[in-house]
Coordinates of C-alpha atoms in Angstrom, one line a residue:
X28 CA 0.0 0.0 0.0
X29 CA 3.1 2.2 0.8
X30 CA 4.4 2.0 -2.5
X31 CA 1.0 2.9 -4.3
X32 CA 0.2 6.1 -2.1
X33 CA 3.7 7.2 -3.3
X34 CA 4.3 6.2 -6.8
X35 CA 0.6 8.3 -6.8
X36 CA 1.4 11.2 -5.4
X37 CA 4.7 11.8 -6.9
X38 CA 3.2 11.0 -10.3
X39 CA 0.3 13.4 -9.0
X40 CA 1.9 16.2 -7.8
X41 CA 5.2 16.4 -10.1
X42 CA 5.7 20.4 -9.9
X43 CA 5.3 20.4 -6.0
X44 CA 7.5 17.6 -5.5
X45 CA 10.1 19.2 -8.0
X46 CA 10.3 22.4 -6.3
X47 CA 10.5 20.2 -2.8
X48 CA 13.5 18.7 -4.3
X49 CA 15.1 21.7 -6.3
X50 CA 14.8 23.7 -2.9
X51 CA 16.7 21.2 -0.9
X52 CA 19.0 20.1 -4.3
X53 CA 20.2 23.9 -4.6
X54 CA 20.9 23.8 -0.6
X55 CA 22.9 21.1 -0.7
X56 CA 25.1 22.0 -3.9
X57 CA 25.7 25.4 -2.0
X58 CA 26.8 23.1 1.1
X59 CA 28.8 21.0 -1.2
X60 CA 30.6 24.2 -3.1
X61 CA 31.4 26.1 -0.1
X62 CA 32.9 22.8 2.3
X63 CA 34.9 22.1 -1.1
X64 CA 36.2 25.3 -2.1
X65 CA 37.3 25.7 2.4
X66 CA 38.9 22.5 2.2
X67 CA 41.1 23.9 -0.9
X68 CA 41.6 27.0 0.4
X69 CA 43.1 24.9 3.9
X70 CA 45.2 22.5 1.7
X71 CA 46.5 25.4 -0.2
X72 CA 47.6 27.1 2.9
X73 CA 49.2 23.9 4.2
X74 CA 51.2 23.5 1.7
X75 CA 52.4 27.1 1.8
X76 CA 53.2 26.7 5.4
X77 CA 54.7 22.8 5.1
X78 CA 56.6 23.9 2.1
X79 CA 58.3 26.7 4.5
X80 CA 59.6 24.0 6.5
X81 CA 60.1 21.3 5.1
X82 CA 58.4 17.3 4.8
X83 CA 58.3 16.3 8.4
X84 CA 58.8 19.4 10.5
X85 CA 56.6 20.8 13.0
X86 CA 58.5 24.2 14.1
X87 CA 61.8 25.8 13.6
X88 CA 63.8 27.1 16.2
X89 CA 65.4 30.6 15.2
X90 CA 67.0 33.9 17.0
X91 CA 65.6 37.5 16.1
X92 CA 68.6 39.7 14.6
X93 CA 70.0 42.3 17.3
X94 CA 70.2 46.0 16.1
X95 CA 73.4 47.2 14.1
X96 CA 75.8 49.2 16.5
X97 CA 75.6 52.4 15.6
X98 CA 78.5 52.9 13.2
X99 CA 78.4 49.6 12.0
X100 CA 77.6 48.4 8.7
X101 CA 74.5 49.0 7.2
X102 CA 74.5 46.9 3.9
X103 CA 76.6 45.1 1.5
X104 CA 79.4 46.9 0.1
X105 CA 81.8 45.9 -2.8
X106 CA 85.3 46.7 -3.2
X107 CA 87.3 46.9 -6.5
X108 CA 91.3 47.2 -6.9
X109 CA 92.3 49.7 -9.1
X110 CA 93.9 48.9 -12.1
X111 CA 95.5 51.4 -15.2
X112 CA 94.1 49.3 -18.2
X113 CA 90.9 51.1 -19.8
X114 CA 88.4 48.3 -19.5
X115 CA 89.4 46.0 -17.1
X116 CA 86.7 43.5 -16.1
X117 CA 85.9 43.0 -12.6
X118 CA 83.7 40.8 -10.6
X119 CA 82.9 40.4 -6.7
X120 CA 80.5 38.4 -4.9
X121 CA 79.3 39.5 -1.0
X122 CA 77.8 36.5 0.6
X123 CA 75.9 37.6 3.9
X124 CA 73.7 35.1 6.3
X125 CA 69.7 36.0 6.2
X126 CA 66.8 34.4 8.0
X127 CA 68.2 35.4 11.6
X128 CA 71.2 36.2 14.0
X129 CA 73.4 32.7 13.6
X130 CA 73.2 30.0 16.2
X131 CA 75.7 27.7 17.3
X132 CA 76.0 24.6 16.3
X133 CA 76.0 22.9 19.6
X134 CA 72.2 24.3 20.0
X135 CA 70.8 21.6 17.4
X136 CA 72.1 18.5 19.6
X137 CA 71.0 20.7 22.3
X138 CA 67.5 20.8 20.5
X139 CA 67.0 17.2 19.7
X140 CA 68.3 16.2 23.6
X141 CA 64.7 18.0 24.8
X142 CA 61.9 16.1 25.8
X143 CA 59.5 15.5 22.7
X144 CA 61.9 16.0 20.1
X145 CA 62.7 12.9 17.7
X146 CA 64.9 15.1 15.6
X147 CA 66.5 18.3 15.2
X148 CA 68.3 19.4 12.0
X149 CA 70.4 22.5 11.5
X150 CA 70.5 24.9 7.9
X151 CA 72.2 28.0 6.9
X152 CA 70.9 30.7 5.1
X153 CA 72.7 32.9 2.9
X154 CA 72.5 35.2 0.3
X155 CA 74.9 35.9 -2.1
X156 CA 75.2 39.2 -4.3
X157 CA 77.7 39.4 -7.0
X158 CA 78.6 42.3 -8.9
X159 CA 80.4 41.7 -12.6
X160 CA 81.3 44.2 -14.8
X161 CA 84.2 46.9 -15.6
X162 CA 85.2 50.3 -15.5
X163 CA 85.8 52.7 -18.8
X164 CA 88.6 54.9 -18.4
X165 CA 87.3 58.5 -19.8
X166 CA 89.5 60.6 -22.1
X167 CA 91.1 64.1 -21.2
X168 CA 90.4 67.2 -24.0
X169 CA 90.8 70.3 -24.2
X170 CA 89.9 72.8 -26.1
X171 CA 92.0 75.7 -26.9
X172 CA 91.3 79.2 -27.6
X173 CA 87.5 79.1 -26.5
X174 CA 86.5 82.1 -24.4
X175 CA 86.9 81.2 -20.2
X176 CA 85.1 83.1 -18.5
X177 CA 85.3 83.6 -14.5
X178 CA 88.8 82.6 -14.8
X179 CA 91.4 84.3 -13.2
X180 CA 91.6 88.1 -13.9
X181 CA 88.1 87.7 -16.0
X182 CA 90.7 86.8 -19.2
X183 CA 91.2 84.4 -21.5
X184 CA 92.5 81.3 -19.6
X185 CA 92.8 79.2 -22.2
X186 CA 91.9 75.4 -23.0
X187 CA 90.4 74.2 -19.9
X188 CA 91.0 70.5 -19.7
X189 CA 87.8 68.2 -19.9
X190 CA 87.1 64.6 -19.5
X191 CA 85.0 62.5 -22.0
X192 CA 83.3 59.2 -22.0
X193 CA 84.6 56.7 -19.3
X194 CA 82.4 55.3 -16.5
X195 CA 81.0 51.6 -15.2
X196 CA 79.0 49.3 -16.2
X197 CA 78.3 46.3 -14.1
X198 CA 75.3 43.9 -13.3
X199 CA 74.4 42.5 -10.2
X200 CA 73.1 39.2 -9.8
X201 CA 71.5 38.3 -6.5
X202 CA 70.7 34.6 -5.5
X203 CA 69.9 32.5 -2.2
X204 CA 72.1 29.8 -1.0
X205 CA 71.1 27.2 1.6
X206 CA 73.6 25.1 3.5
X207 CA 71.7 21.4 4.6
X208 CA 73.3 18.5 6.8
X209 CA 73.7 15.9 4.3
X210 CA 73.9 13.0 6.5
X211 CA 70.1 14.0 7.3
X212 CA 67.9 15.3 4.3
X213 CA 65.2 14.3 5.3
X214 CA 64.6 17.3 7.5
X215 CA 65.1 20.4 6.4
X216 CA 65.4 22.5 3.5
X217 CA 66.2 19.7 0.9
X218 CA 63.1 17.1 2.3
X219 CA 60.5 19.5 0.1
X220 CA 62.4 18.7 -3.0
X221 CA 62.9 15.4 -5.3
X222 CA 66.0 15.1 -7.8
X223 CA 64.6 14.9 -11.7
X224 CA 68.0 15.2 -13.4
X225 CA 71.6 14.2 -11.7
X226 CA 71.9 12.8 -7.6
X227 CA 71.6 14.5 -4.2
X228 CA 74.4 14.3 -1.9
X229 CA 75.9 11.2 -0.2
X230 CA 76.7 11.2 3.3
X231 CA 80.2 11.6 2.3
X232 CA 80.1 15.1 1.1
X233 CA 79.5 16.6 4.2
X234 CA 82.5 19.3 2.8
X235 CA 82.5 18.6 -0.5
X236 CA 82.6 21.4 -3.4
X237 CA 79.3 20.0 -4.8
X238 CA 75.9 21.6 -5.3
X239 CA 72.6 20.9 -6.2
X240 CA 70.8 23.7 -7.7
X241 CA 66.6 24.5 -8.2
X242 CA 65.5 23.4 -11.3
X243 CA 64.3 27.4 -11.9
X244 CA 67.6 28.9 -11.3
X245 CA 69.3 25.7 -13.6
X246 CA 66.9 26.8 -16.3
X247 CA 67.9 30.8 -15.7
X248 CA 71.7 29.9 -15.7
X249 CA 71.8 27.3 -18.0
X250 CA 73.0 24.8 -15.6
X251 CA 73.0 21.0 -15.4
X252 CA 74.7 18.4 -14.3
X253 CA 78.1 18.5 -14.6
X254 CA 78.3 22.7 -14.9
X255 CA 80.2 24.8 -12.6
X256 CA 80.0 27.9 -11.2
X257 CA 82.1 30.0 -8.5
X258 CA 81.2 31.6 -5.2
X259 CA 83.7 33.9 -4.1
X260 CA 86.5 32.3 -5.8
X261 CA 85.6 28.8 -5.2
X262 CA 84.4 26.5 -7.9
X263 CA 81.6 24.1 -7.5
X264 CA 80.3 21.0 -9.6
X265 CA 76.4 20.8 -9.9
X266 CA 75.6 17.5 -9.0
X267 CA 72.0 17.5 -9.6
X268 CA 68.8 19.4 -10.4
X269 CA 65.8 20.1 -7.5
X270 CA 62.7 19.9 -8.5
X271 CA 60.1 20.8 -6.0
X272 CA 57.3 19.0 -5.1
X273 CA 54.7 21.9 -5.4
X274 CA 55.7 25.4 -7.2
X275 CA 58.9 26.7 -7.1
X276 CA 61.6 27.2 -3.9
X277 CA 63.0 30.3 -3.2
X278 CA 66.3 28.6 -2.1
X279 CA 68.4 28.6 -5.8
X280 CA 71.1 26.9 -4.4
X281 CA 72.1 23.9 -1.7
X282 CA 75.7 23.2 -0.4
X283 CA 76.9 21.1 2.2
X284 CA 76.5 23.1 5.4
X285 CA 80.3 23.0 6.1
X286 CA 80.8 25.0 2.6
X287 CA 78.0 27.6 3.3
X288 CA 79.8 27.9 6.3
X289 CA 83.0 28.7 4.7
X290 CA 81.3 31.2 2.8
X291 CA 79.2 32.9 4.9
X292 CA 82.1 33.4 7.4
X293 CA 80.4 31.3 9.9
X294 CA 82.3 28.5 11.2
X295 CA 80.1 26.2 13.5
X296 CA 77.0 28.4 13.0
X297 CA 73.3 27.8 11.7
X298 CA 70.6 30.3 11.0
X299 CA 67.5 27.4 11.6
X300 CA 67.0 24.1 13.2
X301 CA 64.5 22.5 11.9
X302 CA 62.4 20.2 14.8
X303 CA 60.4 17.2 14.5
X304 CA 58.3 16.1 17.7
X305 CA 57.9 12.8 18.6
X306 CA 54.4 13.2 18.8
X307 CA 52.1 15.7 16.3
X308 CA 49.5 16.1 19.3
X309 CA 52.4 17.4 21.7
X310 CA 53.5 20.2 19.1
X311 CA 53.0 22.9 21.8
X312 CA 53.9 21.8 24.7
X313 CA 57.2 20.9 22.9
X314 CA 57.4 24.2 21.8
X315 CA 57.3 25.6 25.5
X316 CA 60.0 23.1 26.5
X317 CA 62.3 24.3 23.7
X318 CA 61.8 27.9 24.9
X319 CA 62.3 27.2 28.4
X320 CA 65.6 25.3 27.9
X321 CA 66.9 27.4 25.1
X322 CA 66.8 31.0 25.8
X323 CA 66.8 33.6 23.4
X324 CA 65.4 31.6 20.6
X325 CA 62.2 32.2 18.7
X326 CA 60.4 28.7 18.3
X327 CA 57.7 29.1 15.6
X328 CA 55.2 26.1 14.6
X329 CA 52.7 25.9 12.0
X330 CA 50.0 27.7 13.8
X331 CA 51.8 30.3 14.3
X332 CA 52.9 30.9 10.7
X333 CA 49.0 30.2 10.0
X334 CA 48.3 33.8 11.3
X335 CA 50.8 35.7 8.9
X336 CA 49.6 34.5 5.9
X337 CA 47.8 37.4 4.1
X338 CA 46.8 38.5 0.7
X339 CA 43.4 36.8 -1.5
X340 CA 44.3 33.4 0.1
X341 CA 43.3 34.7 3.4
X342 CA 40.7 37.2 2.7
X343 CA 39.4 34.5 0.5
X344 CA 39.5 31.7 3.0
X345 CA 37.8 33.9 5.8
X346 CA 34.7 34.4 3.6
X347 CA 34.5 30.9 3.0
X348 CA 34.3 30.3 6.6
X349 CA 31.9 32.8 7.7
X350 CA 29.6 34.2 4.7
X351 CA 29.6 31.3 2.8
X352 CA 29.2 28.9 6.0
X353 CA 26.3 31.3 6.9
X354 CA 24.9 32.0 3.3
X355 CA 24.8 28.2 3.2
X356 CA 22.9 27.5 6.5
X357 CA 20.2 30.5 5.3
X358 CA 19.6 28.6 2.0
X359 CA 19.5 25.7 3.4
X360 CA 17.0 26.5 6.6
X361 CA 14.8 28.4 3.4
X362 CA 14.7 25.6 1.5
X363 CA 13.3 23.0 4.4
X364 CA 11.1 25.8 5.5
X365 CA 9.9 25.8 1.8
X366 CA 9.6 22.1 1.9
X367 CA 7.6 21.8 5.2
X368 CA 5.0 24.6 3.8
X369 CA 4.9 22.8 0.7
X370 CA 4.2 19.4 2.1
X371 CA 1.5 21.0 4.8
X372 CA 0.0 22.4 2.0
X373 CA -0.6 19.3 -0.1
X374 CA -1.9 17.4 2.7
X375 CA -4.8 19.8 3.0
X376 CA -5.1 18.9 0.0
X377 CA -5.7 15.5 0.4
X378 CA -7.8 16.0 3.6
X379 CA -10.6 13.7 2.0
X380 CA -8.3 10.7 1.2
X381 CA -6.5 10.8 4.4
X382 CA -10.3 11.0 6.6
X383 CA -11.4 7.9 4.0
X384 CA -8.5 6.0 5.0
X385 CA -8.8 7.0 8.8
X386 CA -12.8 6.1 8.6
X387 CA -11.4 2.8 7.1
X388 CA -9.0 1.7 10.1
X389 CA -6.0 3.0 9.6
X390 CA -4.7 4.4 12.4
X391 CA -3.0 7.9 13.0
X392 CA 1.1 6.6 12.9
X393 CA 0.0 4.9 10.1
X394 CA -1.1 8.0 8.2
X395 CA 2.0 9.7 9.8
X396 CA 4.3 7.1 8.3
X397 CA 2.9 7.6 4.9
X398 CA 3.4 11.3 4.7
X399 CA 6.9 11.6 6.2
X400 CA 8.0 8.1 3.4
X401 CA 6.8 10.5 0.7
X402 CA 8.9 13.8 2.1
X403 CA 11.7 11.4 2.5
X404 CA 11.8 10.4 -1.4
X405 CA 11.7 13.9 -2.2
X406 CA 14.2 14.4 0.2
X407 CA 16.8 11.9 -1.0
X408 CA 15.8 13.0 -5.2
X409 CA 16.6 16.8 -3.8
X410 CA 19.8 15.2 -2.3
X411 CA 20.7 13.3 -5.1
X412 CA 20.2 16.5 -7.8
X413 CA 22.1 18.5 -5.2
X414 CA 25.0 15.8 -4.9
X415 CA 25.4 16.0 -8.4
X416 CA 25.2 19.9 -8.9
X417 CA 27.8 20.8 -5.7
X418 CA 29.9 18.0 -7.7
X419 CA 29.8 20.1 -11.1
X420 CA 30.3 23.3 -9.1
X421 CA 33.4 21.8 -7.4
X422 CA 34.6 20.4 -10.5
X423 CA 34.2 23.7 -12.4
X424 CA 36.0 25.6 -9.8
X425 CA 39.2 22.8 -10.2
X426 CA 39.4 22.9 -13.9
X427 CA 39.2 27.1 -13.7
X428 CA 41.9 26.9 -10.6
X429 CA 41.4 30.7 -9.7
X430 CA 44.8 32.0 -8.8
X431 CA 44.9 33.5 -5.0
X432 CA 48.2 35.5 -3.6
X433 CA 49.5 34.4 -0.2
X434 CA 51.7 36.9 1.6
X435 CA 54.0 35.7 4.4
X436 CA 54.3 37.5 6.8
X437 CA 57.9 38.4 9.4
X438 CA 58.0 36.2 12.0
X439 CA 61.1 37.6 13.8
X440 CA 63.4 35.5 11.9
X441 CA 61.9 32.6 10.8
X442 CA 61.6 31.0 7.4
X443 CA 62.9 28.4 5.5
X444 CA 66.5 29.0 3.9
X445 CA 66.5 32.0 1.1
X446 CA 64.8 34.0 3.2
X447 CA 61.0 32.9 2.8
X448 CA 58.9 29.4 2.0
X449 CA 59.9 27.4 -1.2
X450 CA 55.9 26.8 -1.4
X451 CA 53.3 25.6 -3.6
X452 CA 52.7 28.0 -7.0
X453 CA 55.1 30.6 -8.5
X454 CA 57.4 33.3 -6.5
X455 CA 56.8 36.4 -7.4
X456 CA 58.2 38.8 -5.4
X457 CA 59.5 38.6 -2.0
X458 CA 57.2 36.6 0.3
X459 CA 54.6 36.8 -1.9
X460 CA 53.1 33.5 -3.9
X461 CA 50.5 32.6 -6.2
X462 CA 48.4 29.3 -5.5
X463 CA 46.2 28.1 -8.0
X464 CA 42.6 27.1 -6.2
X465 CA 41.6 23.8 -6.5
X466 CA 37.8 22.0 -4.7
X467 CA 38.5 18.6 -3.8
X468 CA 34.9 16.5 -2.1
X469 CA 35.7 14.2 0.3
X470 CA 33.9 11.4 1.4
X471 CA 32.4 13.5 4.4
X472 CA 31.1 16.0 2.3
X473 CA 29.0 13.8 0.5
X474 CA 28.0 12.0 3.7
X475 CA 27.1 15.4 4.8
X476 CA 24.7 16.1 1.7
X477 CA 23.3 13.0 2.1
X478 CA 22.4 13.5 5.9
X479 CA 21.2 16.7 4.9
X480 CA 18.6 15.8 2.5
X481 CA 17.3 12.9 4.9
X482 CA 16.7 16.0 7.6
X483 CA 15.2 17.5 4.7
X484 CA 12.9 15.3 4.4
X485 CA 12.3 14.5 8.4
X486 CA 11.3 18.0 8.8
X487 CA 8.8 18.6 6.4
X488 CA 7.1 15.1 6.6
X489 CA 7.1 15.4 10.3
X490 CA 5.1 18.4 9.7
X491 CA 3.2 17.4 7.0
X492 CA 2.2 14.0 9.1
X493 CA 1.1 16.3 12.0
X494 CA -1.2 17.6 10.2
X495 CA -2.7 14.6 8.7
X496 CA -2.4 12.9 12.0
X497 CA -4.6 15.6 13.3
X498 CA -7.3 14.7 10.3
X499 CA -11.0 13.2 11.8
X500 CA -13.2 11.1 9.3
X501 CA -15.1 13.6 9.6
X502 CA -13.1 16.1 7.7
X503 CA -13.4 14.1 4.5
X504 CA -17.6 14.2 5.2
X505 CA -17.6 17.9 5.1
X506 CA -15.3 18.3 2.0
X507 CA -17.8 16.3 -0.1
X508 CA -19.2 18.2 -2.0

């Protein structure tokens, strides 16, 4: 009997139970769109934030940069010998530390000795500016028997001599270098990265004149396996070609940390550790022992970097989460409200079937059950259109794959070597990177949807069987007519 009622009424009342559905369908794709385009917007930032660090690190451990002493230097600054010949070709490189004051080297077994730690590796960041180019001697004239005046007496002075042509013209290349522990790359700067063209380093080369260079700066330079290059008048192989796993790194270079240190002037010093906890649910209370036990550091996890990260990402993220969430719970409370009116409405419609069936011995429940199987059809068709239109709308928004800026903000030193995160898109200036926005469903989502349309349906048969549960034979007397 069940089955006939509802193959009736849906065959009956086809526009009603199309808006019914439609109402909770375009409810559902709104739900749909909005939890897939959040859960995009959260991987993307993820992956800016995990690229930053590294595969496998939850916090760094850095030290702010003091003041300059007044007096001190304020910059890079190039020197140049001079030499008589007219063009004579010069080149210098100044390779200065960046992403905080240096740390000593005992603080990264000091690191990994703290309670929670499983690992602690230490980096070096520098940055290396090189200045090529020559000087143009300029030629001495002069001119004789043109009128001087001002000179002395007010006279003629003669020929005054004057210099022509001559100058400088150099270019400056600047590039970021990062020094990694070799015997561990699994933490740090090089874990983001695989190899597509040459090898990484051996745990041999912990001082080795080798180099592995981004695959971005290779392509710039011309570089590949086998090329060399100098640093301050030392010559290194590349040995192989990074690749990162999303987007582009800002670190151009990697050395073996003893050679960075070399460079950079450093012996025994690191600008980051990079920390691994023993346990991901203990992240914090890690980072308070790390701070307790090593003063003057800046520990920074995750979360904290979560706050910094600005620009259309963010602004884009944060109206996911609180329009959207709230645009979506409006449509979707109008469209069950709709449903419920609907499905009160056509049961006074059918007040003479449902008093016939009363006056023939079906009880109340029975009449109750009836109403709320028919909402719940119309429920699970709404869900089922709105499954499949939140699906389109997710898939639409992949295959466009907006672009969205995320800016980085300081952190008082922190940041993966170069300066700033090797993340996810394309660098394009500073801090600053470009994520292309992607709308991945998950399993949950479409659990969600489908719980949503079976509420759907609960609340507007339970208040369309209220009403026919309050129905008397009687009723259906009185509407003959």
């Amino acid at each position: 009997m069940f089955g006939i009622y509802l193959r009736r009424e849906l065959s009956r009342r086809k526009k009603a139970a199309l808006v019914v559905a439609m109402g909770l369908a375009l409810g559902i794709a709104l739900v749909i769109t909005v939890d897939s385009v959040s859960a995009g917007m959260t991987q993307a930032q993820g992956k800016v934030l995990k690229s930053l660090y590294g595969l496998g690190t939850d916090m760094t451990v850095t030290k702010a940069r003091s003041a300059p002493k007044a007096g001190g230097s304020q910059g890079p600054n190039f020197r140049f010998d001079a030499r008589s010949s007219g063009e004579a070709s010069q080149s210098s490189d100044r390779v200065m530390t960046q992403g905080g004051q240096a740390l000593k080297s005992s603080l990264v077994g000091k690191v990994a000795a703290q309670k929670g730690v499983a690992a602690a590796v230490g980096a070096l960041s520098l940055n290396v500016t090189k200045v090529d180019g020559s000087f143009t001697q300029g030629k001495a004239t002069s001119s004789a028997g043109t009128q001087q005046r001002g000179g002395p007496g007010g006279g003629d002075g003669g020929g005054r001599p004057q210099v022509q042509g001559g100058g400088a013209n150099f270019d400056v290349d600047s590039y970021s270098v990062a020094g990694v522990d070799v015997t561990h790359q699994t933490l740090g700067p090089l874990a983001t990265v695989k190899i597509t063209s040459g090898r990484t380093f051996t745990a041999a080369q912990t001082n080795a004149k080798a180099a592995v260079v981004s695959a971005s700066y290779a392509k710039q330079k011309k570089y590949k396996a086998g090329s060399t290059f100098e640093i301050s008048g030392t010559t290194y192989t590349v040995i192989g070609i990074a690749t990162p796993d999303s987007g582009e790194s800002t670190t151009d270079v990697y050395l073996p940390l003893k050679q960075a240190q070399s460079l950079g002037d450093a012996k025994d010093k690191v600008t980051t550790i990079y920390v691994k906890a023993t346990d991901s649910q203990q992240i914090s209370a890690v980072k308070k022992t790390i701070q307790g036990n090593v003063s003057g550091t800046t520990v920074t996890t995750s979360a904290d970097l979560a706050s910094t990260v600005s620009g259309s990402l963010s602004t884009a993220s944060d109206l996911a989460s609180s329009v959207g969430k709230w645009l979506s719970i409006a449509v979707l409370a109008a469209a069950f409200l709709v449903a419920a009116l609907l499905t009160s409405s056509a049961v006074s419609r059918r007040v003479r079937e449902f008093g016939t069936l009363k006056a023939l011995g079906w009880p109340s429940r029975r009449v109750t059950r009836q109403v709320v199987g028919e909402s719940m059809v119309n429920g699970l068709i709404g869900g089922g259109l709105g499954i499949a239109l939140g699906l389109a709308a997710a898939y639409a928004v992949t295959a466009v794959s907006p672009t969205l800026t995320a800016q980085l903000g300081g952190t008082g030193g922190t940041g993966g070597p170069g300066g700033g995160p090797g993340g996810p898109g394309r660098q394009t200036a500073g801090n600053t990177l470009e994520i292309a926005l992607s709308a991945p469903v998950s399993a949950t989502t479409i659990a969600l949807a489908v719980g949503l349309a079976v509420a759907g349906g609960l609340v507007a048969g339970a208040m369309g069987g209220w009403r026919a549960s309050r129905m008397r034979p009687a009723d259906a007397l009185r509407s003959v007519s």
